[in-house]
Short mmCIF file of C-alpha atoms in Angstrom, two decimals:
data_model
loop_
_atom_site.label_atom_id
_atom_site.label_comp_id
_atom_site.label_asym_id
_atom_site.label_seq_id
_atom_site.Cartn_x
_atom_site.Cartn_y
_atom_site.Cartn_z
CA GLN A 30 3.43 22.91 11.39
CA VAL A 31 4.87 19.41 11.15
CA GLN A 32 7.57 18.22 13.52
CA LEU A 33 9.69 15.28 12.41
CA VAL A 34 11.87 13.16 14.65
CA GLU A 35 14.28 10.59 13.23
CA THR A 36 15.55 7.60 15.18
CA GLY A 37 17.47 4.45 14.41
CA GLY A 38 20.83 5.76 13.37
CA GLY A 39 24.05 4.30 14.66
CA MET A 40 27.22 2.52 13.71
CA VAL A 41 27.23 -0.68 11.66
CA GLN A 42 29.79 -2.71 9.77
CA ALA A 43 29.80 -2.75 5.99
CA GLY A 44 27.28 -5.28 4.72
CA GLY A 45 25.04 -4.77 7.72
CA SER A 46 21.55 -3.30 8.04
CA LEU A 47 19.80 -0.48 9.85
CA ARG A 48 16.25 0.78 9.93
CA LEU A 49 15.58 4.47 10.32
CA SER A 50 12.25 5.77 11.56
CA CYS A 51 10.71 9.21 11.15
CA THR A 52 7.74 10.05 13.34
CA ALA A 53 5.61 13.06 12.48
CA ASP A 54 3.68 15.23 14.91
CA GLY A 55 1.26 17.94 13.80
CA GLY A 56 -0.42 18.39 10.45
CA THR A 57 -2.17 15.54 8.66
CA PHE A 58 0.37 12.78 8.23
CA SER A 59 -1.41 11.04 5.39
CA SER A 60 -1.59 14.18 3.25
CA TYR A 61 2.17 14.55 2.87
CA ALA A 62 4.76 12.85 0.78
CA TYR A 63 7.92 11.93 2.68
CA ALA A 64 11.54 11.60 1.71
CA TRP A 65 14.94 10.81 3.11
CA PHE A 66 17.97 12.88 2.27
CA ARG A 67 21.54 12.49 3.48
CA GLN A 68 24.57 14.68 3.84
CA ALA A 69 28.12 13.49 4.36
CA PRO A 70 30.84 15.79 5.74
CA GLY A 71 32.03 18.24 3.12
CA GLN A 72 29.38 17.15 0.64
CA GLU A 73 26.06 18.55 -0.48
CA ARG A 74 22.78 17.09 0.67
CA GLU A 75 21.57 14.35 -1.64
CA PHE A 76 18.26 12.66 -2.25
CA VAL A 77 17.96 9.07 -1.02
CA ALA A 78 14.34 7.94 -1.31
CA ALA A 79 10.77 9.23 -1.40
CA ILE A 80 7.27 7.89 -0.96
CA SER A 81 4.00 9.43 -2.09
CA TRP A 82 1.17 10.40 0.23
CA SER A 83 -0.65 7.17 -0.56
CA GLY A 84 2.43 4.98 -0.42
CA ALA A 85 1.71 3.75 -3.92
CA THR A 86 4.74 5.42 -5.48
CA THR A 87 8.33 5.24 -4.35
CA ASP A 88 11.52 6.62 -5.82
CA TYR A 89 15.17 5.95 -5.06
CA ALA A 90 18.56 7.37 -5.85
CA ASP A 91 20.53 5.09 -8.14
CA SER A 92 23.16 4.67 -5.43
CA VAL A 93 20.70 2.99 -3.03
CA ARG A 94 18.17 1.33 -5.33
CA GLY A 95 17.90 -2.36 -4.53
CA ARG A 96 19.49 -1.90 -1.10
CA PHE A 97 17.18 0.59 0.63
CA THR A 98 13.40 0.46 1.02
CA ILE A 99 11.16 3.33 2.05
CA SER A 100 7.75 2.66 3.56
CA ARG A 101 5.12 4.43 5.60
CA ASP A 102 2.64 3.52 8.30
CA ASN A 103 -0.14 6.08 8.27
CA ALA A 104 -1.74 4.56 11.36
CA HIS A 105 1.39 5.37 13.38
CA ASN A 106 2.47 8.57 11.61
CA THR A 107 5.82 6.98 10.80
CA VAL A 108 8.02 6.64 7.75
CA TYR A 109 10.76 4.04 7.59
CA LEU A 110 13.98 3.61 5.67
CA GLN A 111 15.22 0.04 5.71
CA MET A 112 18.89 0.02 4.73
CA SER A 113 20.64 -3.22 3.80
CA SER A 114 24.02 -4.12 2.35
CA LEU A 115 25.37 -0.90 3.78
CA LYS A 116 28.57 0.53 2.33
CA PHE A 117 31.16 2.86 3.77
CA GLU A 118 29.94 5.55 1.38
CA ASP A 119 26.47 5.42 2.96
CA THR A 120 27.94 7.16 6.00
CA ALA A 121 26.07 10.45 6.48
CA VAL A 122 23.50 12.33 8.49
CA TYR A 123 20.10 11.14 7.30
CA SER A 124 17.20 13.58 7.46
CA CYS A 125 13.51 13.03 7.00
CA ALA A 126 11.41 15.53 5.05
CA ALA A 127 7.68 16.09 4.58
CA GLY A 128 6.19 17.99 1.67
CA PRO A 129 3.63 17.94 -1.11
CA THR A 130 5.83 15.86 -3.41
CA PHE A 131 9.46 14.88 -3.86
CA ARG A 132 9.24 13.81 -7.48
CA GLY A 133 12.65 13.53 -9.00
CA GLY A 134 14.24 14.28 -5.67
CA VAL A 135 13.30 17.95 -5.95
CA ILE A 136 12.64 19.70 -2.63
CA PRO A 137 9.43 21.74 -2.81
CA ARG A 138 8.77 25.02 -1.07
CA GLY A 139 7.39 24.58 2.42
CA THR A 140 9.18 21.30 3.14
CA TYR A 141 9.47 20.33 6.79
CA TRP A 142 12.70 18.77 8.09
CA GLY A 143 13.76 16.64 10.98
CA GLN A 144 16.98 17.19 12.89
CA GLY A 145 18.74 14.22 11.31
CA THR A 146 20.30 11.02 12.59
CA GLN A 147 23.88 9.88 12.08
CA VAL A 148 24.60 6.65 10.22
CA THR A 149 28.19 5.46 10.28
CA VAL A 150 29.30 2.44 8.27
CA SER A 151 32.70 1.01 9.11
CA SER A 152 34.64 -0.72 6.37
#
């Protein structure tokens, strides 16, 4: 069982930056791939970014590529999402996920989820 806790959300003006953190407890951190998903009110959950177990491979949604960066620190069991040049449409609850792979943004069976953290971008 893997427990994920996200921190770092908040309110920021458009054009600003935020860094989200996801700390994992339980399981073997380095054996999982990690991803960030987001869900805005009234909308379906959407893929944001993913990183492989080794950190060698990353993937991004077209809407955030070039603005967001996902990274991981296996020594501290933490995954980060650095968000820059934030837009109003980035406003959502951001959730961290751990699983065997998130290739193509597909959520595999057995994925673990955090509780989410709110990001609000004011225009």
